């Protein structure tokens, strides 16, 4: 349990660390943001496939493939539903912001909600990994998520400041996103620990949420400003970094 808690703090703290760097480099070009977010997407993609989806197949037994496929789509559909019904501001790289159903909520609350939608399943994915009982694999997942949280934390600072959010509230929002991941990590761990029968589904569900975020948010955002080629190679680098880590730690 101590290892789980320390890992949860590390995963959540990585976003805060990235946001501190973001304050130091407020004026980020679209190209820079596209490259670092694409690298993060590659890391996240490898973590989803290697650390969640493939283990789901292993733990699923005779019906592993069916459970895994159902879990992937369930995770994606769940995040899609949340994305539609919860008022939020969609994160965009650079200083562009896309609004959805923003009603009369404050900009700060909308930003926090958007980031929470993204980060909660990542925290759950890290916790579910520990619930499987394989600490080395769980640490690989958590390490990948933490690694992609750093550039993600960097690129959210500029848009928030551009939207008129004060530096103090901007940092508080970044800290809250870290707390969301800590909560998600603990939820995932306890859920699987209490009901090991749901482990294959939980693993693929978490993987599905991550695949949804990569495809629906990260890749479109990093391919919208003329840096598609660099963004593609950055994604491949991120994926290979995680692949190499899996081989070395495996």
Short mmCIF file of C-alpha atoms in Angstrom, two decimals:
data_model
loop_
_atom_site.label_atom_id
_atom_site.label_comp_id
_atom_site.label_asym_id
_atom_site.label_seq_id
_atom_site.Cartn_x
_atom_site.Cartn_y
_atom_site.Cartn_z
CA UNK A 1 0.00 0.00 0.00
CA UNK A 2 2.88 2.35 0.76
CA UNK A 3 4.28 1.83 -2.74
CA UNK A 4 0.85 2.55 -4.25
CA UNK A 5 0.51 5.79 -2.28
CA UNK A 6 4.02 6.96 -3.17
CA UNK A 7 3.38 6.17 -6.83
CA UNK A 8 0.06 8.03 -6.76
CA UNK A 9 1.82 11.07 -5.31
CA UNK A 10 4.50 10.80 -7.99
CA UNK A 11 1.98 10.56 -10.84
CA UNK A 12 0.00 13.52 -9.52
CA UNK A 13 3.11 15.52 -8.73
CA UNK A 14 4.43 15.12 -12.28
CA UNK A 15 1.64 17.37 -13.59
CA UNK A 16 2.47 20.01 -11.00
CA UNK A 17 6.16 19.76 -11.88
CA UNK A 18 5.31 20.23 -15.54
CA UNK A 19 3.19 23.27 -14.73
CA UNK A 20 6.12 24.87 -12.90
CA UNK A 21 8.19 24.45 -16.07
CA UNK A 22 5.24 25.90 -17.98
CA UNK A 23 5.42 29.08 -15.90
CA UNK A 24 9.10 29.41 -16.79
CA UNK A 25 8.34 29.07 -20.51
CA UNK A 26 4.97 30.79 -20.90
CA UNK A 27 5.44 31.77 -24.55
CA UNK A 28 5.49 28.35 -26.18
CA UNK A 29 5.17 28.05 -29.93
CA UNK A 30 2.54 25.77 -31.43
CA UNK A 31 5.34 23.65 -32.89
CA UNK A 32 6.96 23.11 -29.49
CA UNK A 33 3.61 22.29 -27.87
CA UNK A 34 2.76 19.88 -30.69
CA UNK A 35 6.07 18.05 -30.33
CA UNK A 36 5.96 17.60 -26.55
CA UNK A 37 2.29 16.61 -26.52
CA UNK A 38 2.89 14.11 -29.31
CA UNK A 39 5.75 12.59 -27.34
CA UNK A 40 3.36 12.35 -24.38
CA UNK A 41 0.76 10.70 -26.61
CA UNK A 42 3.29 8.08 -27.70
CA UNK A 43 4.20 7.31 -24.10
CA UNK A 44 0.53 7.09 -23.18
CA UNK A 45 -0.23 4.83 -26.16
CA UNK A 46 2.52 2.38 -25.20
CA UNK A 47 1.42 2.39 -21.56
CA UNK A 48 -2.17 1.65 -22.60
CA UNK A 49 -1.24 -1.23 -24.91
CA UNK A 50 1.68 -2.81 -23.05
CA UNK A 51 0.59 -2.16 -19.48
CA UNK A 52 -3.20 -2.48 -19.67
CA UNK A 53 -4.64 -4.06 -22.81
CA UNK A 54 -2.16 -6.94 -23.25
CA UNK A 55 -2.33 -7.88 -19.52
CA UNK A 56 -6.12 -7.80 -19.81
CA UNK A 57 -5.87 -10.50 -22.46
CA UNK A 58 -3.60 -12.56 -20.21
CA UNK A 59 -5.86 -12.33 -17.16
CA UNK A 60 -9.07 -12.85 -19.12
CA UNK A 61 -8.57 -16.57 -19.66
CA UNK A 62 -10.86 -18.30 -22.14
CA UNK A 63 -12.95 -15.19 -22.75
CA UNK A 64 -10.01 -12.79 -22.59
CA UNK A 65 -10.37 -11.33 -26.07
CA UNK A 66 -14.10 -10.66 -25.64
CA UNK A 67 -13.65 -9.10 -22.20
CA UNK A 68 -10.79 -6.94 -23.45
CA UNK A 69 -12.66 -5.65 -26.50
CA UNK A 70 -15.78 -4.92 -24.45
CA UNK A 71 -13.69 -3.15 -21.82
CA UNK A 72 -11.91 -0.98 -24.40
CA UNK A 73 -15.18 0.21 -25.93
CA UNK A 74 -16.78 0.64 -22.50
CA UNK A 75 -13.92 2.89 -21.40
CA UNK A 76 -14.06 4.95 -24.58
CA UNK A 77 -17.85 5.30 -24.47
CA UNK A 78 -17.77 6.28 -20.80
CA UNK A 79 -15.29 9.07 -21.46
CA UNK A 80 -17.24 10.13 -24.54
CA UNK A 81 -20.41 10.40 -22.45
CA UNK A 82 -18.66 12.44 -19.77
CA UNK A 83 -17.18 14.67 -22.47
CA UNK A 84 -20.67 15.41 -23.79
CA UNK A 85 -22.63 15.94 -20.57
CA UNK A 86 -20.13 17.71 -18.31
CA UNK A 87 -19.68 21.45 -18.97
CA UNK A 88 -16.01 22.19 -19.60
CA UNK A 89 -13.44 23.98 -21.70
CA UNK A 90 -11.64 21.64 -24.05
CA UNK A 91 -7.86 21.90 -23.67
CA UNK A 92 -6.05 23.19 -26.72
CA UNK A 93 -2.33 23.64 -27.31
CA UNK A 94 -0.83 27.08 -27.67
CA UNK A 95 -3.21 29.87 -26.65
CA UNK A 96 -6.37 28.65 -28.39
CA UNK A 97 -9.35 27.51 -26.35
CA UNK A 98 -12.45 25.68 -27.56
CA UNK A 99 -15.56 25.96 -25.39
CA UNK A 100 -18.29 23.35 -24.86
CA UNK A 101 -21.52 23.91 -22.94
CA UNK A 102 -19.86 26.51 -20.75
CA UNK A 103 -23.17 27.91 -19.40
CA UNK A 104 -22.57 30.29 -16.48
CA UNK A 105 -19.72 28.41 -14.84
CA UNK A 106 -16.49 30.28 -14.21
CA UNK A 107 -13.55 29.78 -16.54
CA UNK A 108 -11.49 28.31 -13.73
CA UNK A 109 -14.09 25.65 -12.93
CA UNK A 110 -14.42 24.80 -16.60
CA UNK A 111 -10.68 24.36 -16.96
CA UNK A 112 -10.45 22.18 -13.85
CA UNK A 113 -13.33 20.04 -15.11
CA UNK A 114 -11.71 19.54 -18.51
CA UNK A 115 -8.38 18.52 -17.03
CA UNK A 116 -10.09 16.24 -14.51
CA UNK A 117 -11.94 14.44 -17.34
CA UNK A 118 -8.57 13.76 -18.92
CA UNK A 119 -6.57 12.92 -15.80
CA UNK A 120 -8.96 10.81 -13.73
CA UNK A 121 -8.81 7.76 -16.03
CA UNK A 122 -5.02 8.05 -16.14
CA UNK A 123 -4.92 7.83 -12.35
CA UNK A 124 -7.32 4.90 -12.39
CA UNK A 125 -5.10 3.16 -14.95
CA UNK A 126 -2.09 3.50 -12.66
CA UNK A 127 -4.03 2.12 -9.69
CA UNK A 128 -5.52 -0.78 -11.64
CA UNK A 129 -2.00 -1.80 -12.61
CA UNK A 130 -1.09 -2.28 -8.96
CA UNK A 131 -4.30 -4.18 -8.35
CA UNK A 132 -3.04 -6.82 -10.78
CA UNK A 133 -0.28 -7.68 -8.33
CA UNK A 134 2.60 -7.09 -10.76
CA UNK A 135 4.50 -4.18 -9.23
CA UNK A 136 7.06 -3.88 -12.02
CA UNK A 137 4.35 -3.65 -14.68
CA UNK A 138 2.36 -1.25 -12.52
CA UNK A 139 5.40 0.99 -12.06
CA UNK A 140 5.93 0.96 -15.83
CA UNK A 141 2.36 2.19 -16.38
CA UNK A 142 2.65 4.80 -13.64
CA UNK A 143 6.05 5.90 -14.95
CA UNK A 144 4.66 6.32 -18.44
CA UNK A 145 1.71 8.34 -17.19
CA UNK A 146 3.96 10.51 -15.03
CA UNK A 147 6.32 11.05 -17.96
CA UNK A 148 3.52 12.26 -20.20
CA UNK A 149 2.08 14.39 -17.38
CA UNK A 150 5.15 16.63 -17.38
CA UNK A 151 4.79 18.05 -20.92
CA UNK A 152 1.01 18.04 -20.47
CA UNK A 153 1.41 20.18 -17.36
CA UNK A 154 3.68 22.49 -19.32
CA UNK A 155 1.31 23.23 -22.18
CA UNK A 156 -1.83 23.93 -20.12
CA UNK A 157 -0.33 26.96 -18.40
CA UNK A 158 -0.24 29.29 -21.43
CA UNK A 159 -3.91 28.87 -22.43
CA UNK A 160 -5.09 29.38 -18.85
CA UNK A 161 -3.11 32.58 -18.44
CA UNK A 162 -4.32 33.76 -21.87
CA UNK A 163 -7.90 33.12 -20.75
CA UNK A 164 -7.44 35.63 -17.93
CA UNK A 165 -6.88 33.17 -15.09
CA UNK A 166 -4.46 34.62 -12.51
CA UNK A 167 -1.08 32.89 -12.00
CA UNK A 168 -2.11 31.86 -8.47
CA UNK A 169 -5.36 30.24 -9.64
CA UNK A 170 -3.57 28.71 -12.61
CA UNK A 171 -1.11 26.96 -10.30
CA UNK A 172 -3.95 25.90 -8.00
CA UNK A 173 -5.75 24.35 -10.97
CA UNK A 174 -2.59 22.46 -11.92
CA UNK A 175 -2.27 21.20 -8.34
CA UNK A 176 -5.90 20.07 -8.37
CA UNK A 177 -5.32 18.06 -11.53
CA UNK A 178 -2.56 16.27 -9.68
CA UNK A 179 -4.92 15.54 -6.79
CA UNK A 180 -7.45 14.10 -9.25
CA UNK A 181 -4.84 11.63 -10.49
CA UNK A 182 -3.95 10.63 -6.93
CA UNK A 183 -7.62 9.96 -6.15
CA UNK A 184 -8.02 8.03 -9.40
CA UNK A 185 -4.98 5.89 -8.65
CA UNK A 186 -6.30 4.92 -5.22
CA UNK A 187 -9.78 4.24 -6.60
CA UNK A 188 -8.40 1.93 -9.28
CA UNK A 189 -6.22 0.07 -6.80
CA UNK A 190 -8.94 -0.52 -4.20
CA UNK A 191 -11.58 -1.43 -6.79
CA UNK A 192 -9.46 -4.20 -8.28
CA UNK A 193 -8.09 -5.33 -4.90
CA UNK A 194 -11.61 -5.78 -3.52
CA UNK A 195 -12.92 -7.58 -6.60
CA UNK A 196 -10.16 -9.38 -8.51
CA UNK A 197 -12.77 -10.91 -10.83
CA UNK A 198 -13.16 -7.54 -12.55
CA UNK A 199 -9.41 -7.20 -13.18
CA UNK A 200 -9.40 -8.08 -16.93
CA UNK A 201 -12.30 -5.73 -17.60
CA UNK A 202 -10.83 -2.97 -15.42
CA UNK A 203 -7.49 -3.17 -17.22
CA UNK A 204 -9.05 -2.95 -20.69
CA UNK A 205 -11.51 -0.26 -19.54
CA UNK A 206 -8.61 1.90 -18.35
CA UNK A 207 -6.78 1.20 -21.61
CA UNK A 208 -9.86 2.22 -23.59
CA UNK A 209 -10.11 5.56 -21.79
CA UNK A 210 -6.48 6.29 -22.58
CA UNK A 211 -6.88 5.35 -26.24
CA UNK A 212 -9.91 7.64 -26.43
CA UNK A 213 -7.97 10.60 -25.03
CA UNK A 214 -5.08 9.99 -27.42
CA UNK A 215 -7.26 9.75 -30.52
CA UNK A 216 -9.95 12.30 -29.64
CA UNK A 217 -7.82 15.01 -28.07
CA UNK A 218 -4.07 14.65 -28.25
CA UNK A 219 -3.45 13.64 -31.87
CA UNK A 220 -5.96 16.10 -33.43
CA UNK A 221 -4.58 18.94 -31.32
CA UNK A 222 -0.96 18.21 -32.27
CA UNK A 223 -1.78 17.91 -35.99
CA UNK A 224 -3.69 21.18 -36.32
CA UNK A 225 -0.90 23.72 -36.66
CA UNK A 226 1.31 22.57 -39.52
CA UNK A 227 3.69 20.38 -37.49
CA UNK A 228 2.19 17.02 -38.44
CA UNK A 229 5.46 15.38 -39.52
CA UNK A 230 7.38 16.38 -36.40
CA UNK A 231 4.43 15.44 -34.21
CA UNK A 232 4.23 11.99 -35.80
CA UNK A 233 7.90 11.26 -35.19
CA UNK A 234 7.64 12.60 -31.63
CA UNK A 235 4.79 10.15 -30.99
CA UNK A 236 6.93 7.31 -32.33
CA UNK A 237 9.82 8.35 -30.09
CA UNK A 238 7.55 8.41 -27.05
CA UNK A 239 6.16 4.98 -27.91
CA UNK A 240 9.66 3.52 -28.40
CA UNK A 241 10.91 5.00 -25.12
CA UNK A 242 8.16 3.13 -23.29
CA UNK A 243 8.77 -0.01 -25.38
CA UNK A 244 12.46 0.08 -24.45
CA UNK A 245 11.58 0.61 -20.80
CA UNK A 246 9.25 -2.39 -20.91
CA UNK A 247 12.00 -4.60 -22.35
CA UNK A 248 14.65 -3.42 -19.88
CA UNK A 249 12.38 -3.76 -16.85
CA UNK A 250 10.59 -6.90 -18.01
#
